[in-house]
Short mmCIF file of C-alpha atoms in Angstrom, two decimals:
data_model
loop_
_atom_site.label_atom_id
_atom_site.label_comp_id
_atom_site.label_asym_id
_atom_site.label_seq_id
_atom_site.Cartn_x
_atom_site.Cartn_y
_atom_site.Cartn_z
CA MET A 295 -26.23 25.70 8.88
CA ASN A 296 -29.94 26.25 9.56
CA GLN A 297 -32.13 23.30 10.44
CA ARG A 298 -34.05 23.12 7.14
CA LEU A 299 -30.89 22.90 5.05
CA SER A 300 -29.35 20.45 7.50
CA ASN A 301 -32.38 18.18 7.23
CA GLU A 302 -32.37 18.31 3.41
CA ILE A 303 -28.67 17.48 3.00
CA THR A 304 -28.98 14.70 5.60
CA SER A 305 -31.93 13.29 3.67
CA VAL A 306 -29.88 13.27 0.44
CA LEU A 307 -26.93 11.54 2.12
CA SER A 308 -29.23 9.03 3.78
CA LYS A 309 -30.76 8.18 0.40
CA ALA A 310 -27.30 7.94 -1.16
CA GLN A 311 -26.02 5.61 1.59
CA ILE A 312 -22.45 6.95 1.39
CA VAL A 313 -21.81 6.52 5.12
CA LYS A 314 -23.53 4.50 7.81
CA ASN A 315 -25.75 5.88 10.60
CA LEU A 316 -27.55 9.19 11.03
CA ALA A 317 -24.91 10.99 13.11
CA ARG A 318 -22.27 10.49 10.43
CA GLU A 319 -24.66 11.57 7.68
CA LYS A 320 -25.30 14.82 9.58
CA PHE A 321 -21.59 15.38 10.08
CA PHE A 322 -20.94 14.63 6.39
CA GLY A 323 -23.36 17.41 5.43
CA LEU A 324 -21.86 19.85 7.92
CA PHE A 325 -18.38 19.14 6.57
CA ILE A 326 -19.42 19.71 2.93
CA PHE A 327 -20.96 23.10 3.70
CA GLY A 328 -17.99 23.92 5.95
CA LEU A 329 -15.74 23.12 2.99
CA ILE A 330 -17.72 25.44 0.74
CA LYS A 331 -17.91 28.26 3.27
CA SER A 332 -14.19 28.15 4.10
CA ARG A 333 -12.93 27.31 0.58
CA LYS A 334 -10.18 25.46 2.40
CA VAL A 335 -9.50 21.77 2.98
CA GLN A 336 -7.41 22.20 6.13
CA PHE A 337 -9.27 20.73 9.10
CA CYS A 338 -8.44 23.73 11.30
CA GLU A 339 -10.20 26.05 8.82
CA ILE A 340 -13.30 23.88 8.30
CA ALA A 341 -13.63 23.50 12.08
CA HIS A 342 -14.67 27.18 12.26
CA TYR A 343 -17.81 26.37 10.26
CA LEU A 344 -19.14 23.28 12.03
CA ASN A 345 -20.85 23.32 15.43
CA ASP A 346 -20.76 26.81 16.97
CA GLU A 347 -21.91 25.45 20.32
CA VAL A 348 -18.71 23.50 21.06
CA LYS A 349 -15.05 24.49 21.28
CA LEU A 350 -13.08 24.82 18.07
CA VAL A 351 -10.70 22.05 19.12
CA SER A 352 -13.66 19.70 19.60
CA ASN A 353 -14.79 20.31 16.00
CA GLU A 354 -11.28 19.60 14.73
CA ILE A 355 -11.04 16.37 16.72
CA ARG A 356 -14.39 15.28 15.32
CA ILE A 357 -13.09 15.88 11.77
CA GLN A 358 -9.94 13.87 12.52
CA ASP A 359 -12.04 11.02 13.95
CA PHE A 360 -14.22 11.00 10.84
CA PHE A 361 -11.26 10.64 8.49
CA ARG A 362 -9.62 8.01 10.69
CA GLU A 363 -12.65 5.83 11.46
CA VAL A 364 -15.42 6.27 8.88
CA GLU A 365 -15.61 4.20 5.72
CA ILE A 366 -17.00 5.82 2.57
CA ASP A 367 -18.81 3.87 -0.14
CA TYR A 368 -17.22 5.32 -3.28
CA GLN A 369 -19.71 3.64 -5.57
CA GLN A 370 -22.50 5.49 -3.79
CA VAL A 371 -20.49 8.73 -4.08
CA ALA A 372 -20.33 8.11 -7.85
CA ILE A 373 -24.10 7.50 -7.99
CA LEU A 374 -24.76 10.74 -6.10
CA LEU A 375 -22.52 12.66 -8.52
CA ILE A 376 -24.14 11.00 -11.57
CA CYS A 377 -27.53 12.16 -10.33
CA LEU A 378 -26.37 15.77 -10.78
CA LEU A 379 -26.22 15.12 -14.54
CA PRO A 380 -29.20 15.28 -16.91
CA ALA A 381 -30.81 11.83 -16.82
CA LYS A 382 -30.23 9.32 -19.62
CA LYS A 383 -28.10 11.67 -21.75
CA LYS A 384 -24.92 10.31 -23.34
CA VAL A 385 -21.76 11.70 -21.77
CA CYS A 386 -18.14 12.16 -22.69
CA ILE A 387 -15.60 10.57 -20.35
CA CYS A 388 -12.31 12.42 -19.83
CA ILE A 389 -9.42 10.59 -18.21
CA ASP A 390 -6.38 12.44 -16.89
CA ARG A 391 -3.80 12.54 -14.15
CA THR A 392 -2.68 15.34 -11.86
CA GLU A 393 0.11 15.51 -9.31
CA TRP A 394 1.65 17.83 -6.77
CA ASP A 395 4.18 17.75 -3.95
CA PHE A 396 3.47 18.45 -0.31
CA GLY A 397 6.74 18.51 1.56
CA LYS A 398 8.31 15.11 0.99
CA THR A 399 4.98 13.56 0.05
CA GLN A 400 3.95 13.35 -3.60
CA PHE A 401 0.33 12.96 -4.67
CA ASN A 402 -0.45 11.36 -8.01
CA ILE A 403 -4.16 11.16 -8.87
CA LEU A 404 -5.77 9.35 -11.78
CA MET A 405 -9.26 10.75 -12.34
CA ILE A 406 -12.26 10.23 -14.58
CA VAL A 407 -14.60 13.16 -15.24
CA VAL A 408 -17.92 12.87 -17.06
CA VAL A 409 -19.01 15.77 -19.28
CA PHE A 410 -22.36 16.78 -20.71
CA GLY A 411 -22.51 20.36 -21.97
CA ASP A 412 -21.85 22.65 -19.02
CA PHE A 413 -21.98 19.75 -16.58
CA GLN A 414 -18.53 18.41 -15.65
CA ILE A 415 -18.58 15.97 -12.76
CA PRO A 416 -15.68 13.94 -11.26
CA LEU A 417 -16.83 10.34 -11.05
CA TYR A 418 -13.96 8.11 -9.93
CA TRP A 419 -10.37 8.65 -8.88
CA GLU A 420 -7.47 6.55 -7.74
CA LEU A 421 -4.31 7.62 -5.97
CA LEU A 422 -1.27 6.11 -7.66
CA ASP A 423 1.63 5.08 -5.45
CA ASN A 424 4.31 5.14 -8.16
CA ASN A 425 6.48 8.23 -7.61
CA SER A 426 4.80 10.42 -10.22
CA GLY A 427 4.76 7.71 -12.88
CA ASN A 428 2.04 7.22 -15.46
CA SER A 429 -0.94 5.01 -14.71
CA SER A 430 -0.90 1.40 -15.84
CA ALA A 431 -3.33 0.12 -18.45
CA GLN A 432 -4.86 -2.12 -15.79
CA ALA A 433 -5.48 0.82 -13.43
CA ARG A 434 -7.33 2.64 -16.22
CA LYS A 435 -9.35 -0.46 -17.09
CA ASP A 436 -10.34 -0.98 -13.44
CA LEU A 437 -11.43 2.64 -13.11
CA LEU A 438 -13.42 2.57 -16.35
CA GLU A 439 -15.13 -0.68 -15.34
CA LEU A 440 -16.38 1.09 -12.20
CA CYS A 441 -17.77 3.88 -14.40
CA ILE A 442 -19.50 1.39 -16.67
CA LYS A 443 -21.03 -0.28 -13.61
CA VAL A 444 -22.73 2.90 -12.36
CA LEU A 445 -23.30 4.71 -15.68
CA GLY A 446 -24.06 1.83 -18.02
CA LYS A 447 -22.06 1.44 -21.23
CA GLU A 448 -24.93 2.78 -23.31
CA ARG A 449 -24.52 6.24 -21.73
CA ILE A 450 -20.85 6.56 -22.67
CA GLY A 451 -20.65 8.57 -25.90
CA TYR A 452 -16.88 8.39 -26.14
CA ILE A 453 -13.72 8.60 -24.02
CA VAL A 454 -10.92 11.12 -24.52
CA GLY A 455 -7.36 11.06 -23.21
CA ASP A 456 -3.99 12.72 -23.65
CA ARG A 457 -0.62 11.36 -24.79
CA GLU A 458 0.12 9.38 -21.65
CA PHE A 459 -3.04 7.26 -22.02
CA ILE A 460 -1.78 5.07 -24.82
CA GLY A 461 -0.53 1.53 -25.46
CA HIS A 462 -1.85 -1.53 -27.27
CA SER A 463 -3.47 -3.12 -24.21
CA TRP A 464 -5.48 0.02 -23.33
CA VAL A 465 -6.54 0.94 -26.86
CA LYS A 466 -7.48 -2.65 -27.72
CA TYR A 467 -9.52 -2.88 -24.50
CA LEU A 468 -11.56 0.20 -25.52
CA LYS A 469 -12.15 -1.14 -29.02
CA ASP A 470 -13.09 -4.64 -27.82
CA LYS A 471 -15.52 -3.06 -25.32
CA GLY A 472 -17.16 -1.13 -28.14
CA ILE A 473 -16.37 2.21 -26.47
CA LEU A 474 -15.65 5.02 -28.93
CA PHE A 475 -12.48 6.95 -28.17
CA VAL A 476 -10.16 9.73 -29.30
CA ILE A 477 -6.63 9.75 -27.87
CA ARG A 478 -3.66 11.96 -28.60
CA LEU A 479 -0.49 10.05 -29.51
CA PRO A 480 3.18 11.07 -29.35
CA LYS A 481 4.58 11.83 -32.80
CA HIS A 482 6.98 8.86 -32.84
CA HIS A 483 4.14 6.32 -33.24
CA LEU A 484 4.12 4.70 -36.68
CA ILE A 485 1.12 4.56 -39.01
CA THR A 486 0.50 1.51 -41.21
CA LEU A 487 -1.75 2.36 -44.17
CA LEU A 488 -4.17 0.04 -45.96
CA ASP A 489 -1.60 -0.66 -48.69
CA GLY A 490 0.87 -1.89 -46.04
CA SER A 491 3.21 1.12 -46.16
CA VAL A 492 4.55 2.31 -42.80
CA LEU A 493 4.98 6.04 -42.22
CA LYS A 494 6.08 8.52 -39.62
CA ILE A 495 3.86 11.58 -39.36
CA GLU A 496 6.75 13.77 -40.57
CA GLN A 497 6.48 11.92 -43.90
CA LEU A 498 2.84 12.87 -44.44
CA ASP A 499 1.79 15.65 -46.82
CA PHE A 500 0.01 18.47 -45.00
CA CYS A 501 -2.05 21.32 -46.36
CA HIS A 502 -1.55 24.64 -44.59
CA ASN A 503 -3.66 24.93 -41.44
CA LYS A 504 -5.68 21.85 -42.35
CA ALA A 505 -5.91 18.44 -40.72
CA LEU A 506 -4.94 15.28 -42.58
CA ILE A 507 -7.43 12.42 -42.25
CA LEU A 508 -6.53 8.74 -42.70
CA LYS A 509 -9.19 6.09 -42.21
CA ASP A 510 -8.66 2.52 -41.01
CA CYS A 511 -4.96 2.67 -40.22
CA LEU A 512 -2.99 0.31 -38.00
CA VAL A 513 -1.45 2.11 -35.02
CA ASP A 514 -0.26 0.40 -31.85
CA GLY A 515 -1.60 -2.88 -33.22
CA VAL A 516 -5.17 -1.54 -33.45
CA VAL A 517 -7.11 -0.46 -36.54
CA ALA A 518 -8.62 3.00 -36.12
CA HIS A 519 -8.78 6.42 -37.77
CA VAL A 520 -5.95 8.98 -37.71
CA TRP A 521 -6.36 12.76 -37.57
CA VAL A 522 -3.14 14.81 -37.75
CA LYS A 523 -2.54 18.55 -37.87
CA ARG A 524 0.73 20.45 -37.88
CA LEU A 525 0.63 23.15 -35.18
CA GLU A 526 2.16 26.61 -35.47
CA SER A 527 4.76 25.56 -32.90
CA GLY A 528 6.00 22.90 -35.30
CA ASP A 529 4.63 20.08 -33.16
CA PHE A 530 1.80 17.79 -34.30
CA LEU A 531 -1.66 17.14 -32.93
CA PHE A 532 -1.75 13.41 -33.65
CA LEU A 533 -5.09 11.79 -32.80
CA LEU A 534 -6.18 8.16 -32.97
CA GLY A 535 -9.81 7.22 -32.56
CA THR A 536 -12.94 5.34 -33.51
CA VAL A 537 -15.24 8.38 -33.37
CA ASN A 538 -16.34 10.15 -36.54
CA VAL A 539 -12.95 11.14 -37.97
CA GLU A 540 -14.29 14.41 -39.42
CA PHE A 541 -15.03 15.69 -35.90
CA MET A 542 -12.07 14.13 -34.10
CA GLY A 543 -10.23 17.41 -33.50
CA GLN A 544 -13.38 19.05 -32.15
CA LEU A 545 -14.20 16.14 -29.85
CA TYR A 546 -10.65 15.99 -28.51
CA ARG A 547 -11.04 19.53 -27.13
CA LYS A 548 -13.35 18.09 -24.48
CA ARG A 549 -10.19 16.85 -22.76
CA TRP A 550 -9.52 20.35 -21.51
CA THR A 551 -12.66 20.28 -19.38
CA ILE A 552 -10.91 18.03 -16.87
CA GLU A 553 -8.30 20.77 -16.39
CA THR A 554 -11.06 23.12 -15.20
CA VAL A 555 -12.11 20.49 -12.65
CA PHE A 556 -8.54 20.21 -11.36
CA GLN A 557 -8.34 24.00 -11.19
CA SER A 558 -11.57 24.18 -9.16
CA PHE A 559 -10.24 21.53 -6.80
CA LYS A 560 -7.06 23.49 -6.30
CA GLU A 561 -6.46 27.24 -6.28
CA GLY A 562 -9.64 28.10 -8.19
CA GLY A 563 -12.01 26.64 -5.60
CA PHE A 564 -11.13 24.49 -2.59
CA ASP A 565 -7.33 24.78 -2.30
CA LEU A 566 -6.84 21.01 -2.26
CA GLU A 567 -3.07 21.41 -2.70
CA SER A 568 -2.81 22.90 0.78
CA THR A 569 -3.98 19.73 2.54
CA HIS A 570 -1.77 18.39 5.31
CA LEU A 571 -2.98 14.83 4.76
CA GLN A 572 -0.26 12.35 3.84
CA SER A 573 -2.32 9.15 3.98
CA ILE A 574 -3.56 7.96 0.59
CA LEU A 575 -6.74 6.54 2.15
CA LYS A 576 -7.57 9.80 3.94
CA LEU A 577 -6.81 11.88 0.85
CA LYS A 578 -9.13 9.70 -1.23
CA LYS A 579 -11.91 10.47 1.29
CA LEU A 580 -11.13 14.17 1.11
CA ILE A 581 -11.37 14.11 -2.70
CA ALA A 582 -14.81 12.47 -2.36
CA LEU A 583 -15.99 15.32 -0.13
CA VAL A 584 -14.48 17.97 -2.39
CA SER A 585 -16.11 16.27 -5.41
CA ILE A 586 -19.56 16.45 -3.80
CA ALA A 587 -19.03 20.09 -2.79
CA TYR A 588 -17.82 20.84 -6.32
CA GLY A 589 -20.84 19.08 -7.87
CA LEU A 590 -23.34 20.97 -5.71
CA CYS A 591 -21.69 24.33 -6.38
CA ARG A 592 -21.43 23.76 -10.14
CA SER A 593 -25.09 22.67 -10.33
CA LEU A 594 -26.14 25.74 -8.34
CA GLY A 595 -24.05 28.01 -10.57
CA ILE A 596 -25.59 26.52 -13.73
CA TYR A 597 -29.10 26.88 -12.25
CA TYR A 598 -28.38 30.53 -11.42
CA HIS A 599 -27.07 31.13 -14.95
CA GLN A 600 -30.07 29.48 -16.63
CA LYS A 601 -32.91 30.57 -14.34
CA VAL A 602 -31.88 33.72 -12.46
CA HIS A 603 -29.23 35.83 -14.17
CA ASN A 604 -27.11 35.10 -17.22
CA ILE A 605 -23.37 35.03 -16.42
CA LYS A 606 -21.61 37.13 -19.05
CA THR A 607 -19.10 35.63 -21.45
CA LYS A 608 -15.95 37.72 -21.94
CA LYS A 609 -14.16 38.36 -25.23
CA HIS A 610 -11.78 35.42 -24.67
CA GLY A 611 -14.79 33.07 -24.68
CA TYR A 612 -14.83 32.20 -20.98
CA LYS A 613 -17.43 33.13 -18.40
CA ALA A 614 -16.74 36.19 -16.24
CA VAL A 615 -16.97 33.80 -13.31
CA SER A 616 -17.05 29.99 -13.48
CA PHE A 617 -20.21 28.09 -12.58
CA VAL A 618 -18.41 26.47 -9.64
CA ARG A 619 -17.14 29.78 -8.29
CA LYS A 620 -20.59 31.34 -8.70
CA GLY A 621 -22.16 28.49 -6.73
CA ILE A 622 -19.53 28.87 -3.99
CA ASP A 623 -20.11 32.63 -3.81
CA LEU A 624 -23.91 32.22 -3.62
CA ILE A 625 -23.69 29.74 -0.75
CA ARG A 626 -21.11 31.81 1.13
CA GLN A 627 -23.18 34.95 0.66
CA HIS A 628 -26.24 33.16 2.03
CA PHE A 629 -24.47 31.99 5.18
CA ARG A 630 -22.61 35.27 5.66
CA HIS A 631 -25.77 37.01 6.83
CA SER A 632 -26.97 34.43 9.33
CA LYS A 633 -29.29 36.89 11.08
CA THR A 634 -30.96 37.93 7.83
CA PRO A 635 -30.45 34.96 5.50
CA ASP A 636 -31.29 35.14 1.81
CA THR A 637 -34.59 33.25 1.75
CA VAL A 638 -34.57 33.05 -2.07
CA MET A 639 -31.15 31.40 -2.04
CA GLU A 640 -32.19 29.07 0.78
CA HIS A 641 -35.26 28.04 -1.23
CA THR A 642 -33.07 27.44 -4.31
CA LEU A 643 -30.64 25.28 -2.34
CA ILE A 644 -33.46 23.26 -0.82
CA LYS A 645 -35.06 22.87 -4.26
CA LEU A 646 -31.75 21.56 -5.66
CA LEU A 647 -31.30 19.12 -2.77
CA ARG A 648 -34.87 17.80 -3.07
CA TRP A 649 -34.43 17.35 -6.82
CA LEU A 650 -31.19 15.46 -6.15
CA ASN A 651 -33.02 13.29 -3.62
CA LEU A 652 -35.60 12.36 -6.24
CA GLN A 653 -32.88 11.63 -8.81
CA ILE A 654 -31.13 9.22 -6.43
CA ALA A 655 -34.40 7.43 -5.68
CA HIS A 656 -35.15 7.23 -9.42
CA TYR A 657 -31.66 5.85 -10.14
CA HIS A 658 -32.05 3.05 -7.60
CA THR A 659 -35.57 2.28 -8.87
CA LEU A 660 -34.26 1.88 -12.42
CA LYS A 661 -31.40 -0.35 -11.26
CA ILE A 662 -33.79 -2.60 -9.34
CA ALA A 663 -36.15 -2.75 -12.33
CA GLY A 664 -33.22 -3.47 -14.63
#
């Protein structure tokens, strides 16, 4: 990495206070760009893109030392990621879980992603040590409390979750907090209507290809709205929420954005599933680094799409190339020609990093003033 870019990323990390001392901030920046350039999370691959003036094995040992010794402030990571979002805009919070097996080790990650338009940023994550089981209501509450702490409750438009994020304790917590939500329920959950009658969704009268709306029902011991639609497969899309019931189906679709984040973390971007790490603590650090790399690449891809060249949308409704992948490709292309670097791309990267630096400073100023 050239000196100008190195100085800018170090300045951002110093302002964010994710790690302590200058040497570790510099290494942090080198690792993030090494991650982007290699598109691999294996230490032996990233080592090729660190310090060219030392032996490859020395770079790999330095990476191992970092993951063994250095503590990361995950709240500061969240603040850095928040600063990639448009300031003060309300966001949707998506909560989901992903898992995969590596040999005899199983990884089970509970993650919260914040969404605003094209911006989809991972904010907090927790590794669950429960043999692929669902997250507990308390684990979700703890994670959401961290989000509220750095975002502020007033910025949370609503929260969306799939069928495994249910239960009286969780739903009541969201309602008592005054956080709007839309959650998909399994079809066996009973609905108590205002007149006291109790129904299964199979007993409801559906119009063809149209959702059935029921306001102020009792489900899981909580009063909320119900939105149900019979799918072509014969299954039901059964939603419970406190958002505007007319738009509940549309708002629930936001849940799929977290799947694109998982895809970019894995085979679509940084190949996270190929990690050899088996320590939960080390893997949590790696996810923090991947999240920052992902955030930078997505922001760069969106900037390119809006300011430089429009990325075409194909007939199926998706972009020809994702914003994250475009950002990765632009950075890799820039560093590929080290003797004749793309000065326009270097200027764009520096501009993005300086803007991020200002956003972090502004965030801390507002917190102090508040």
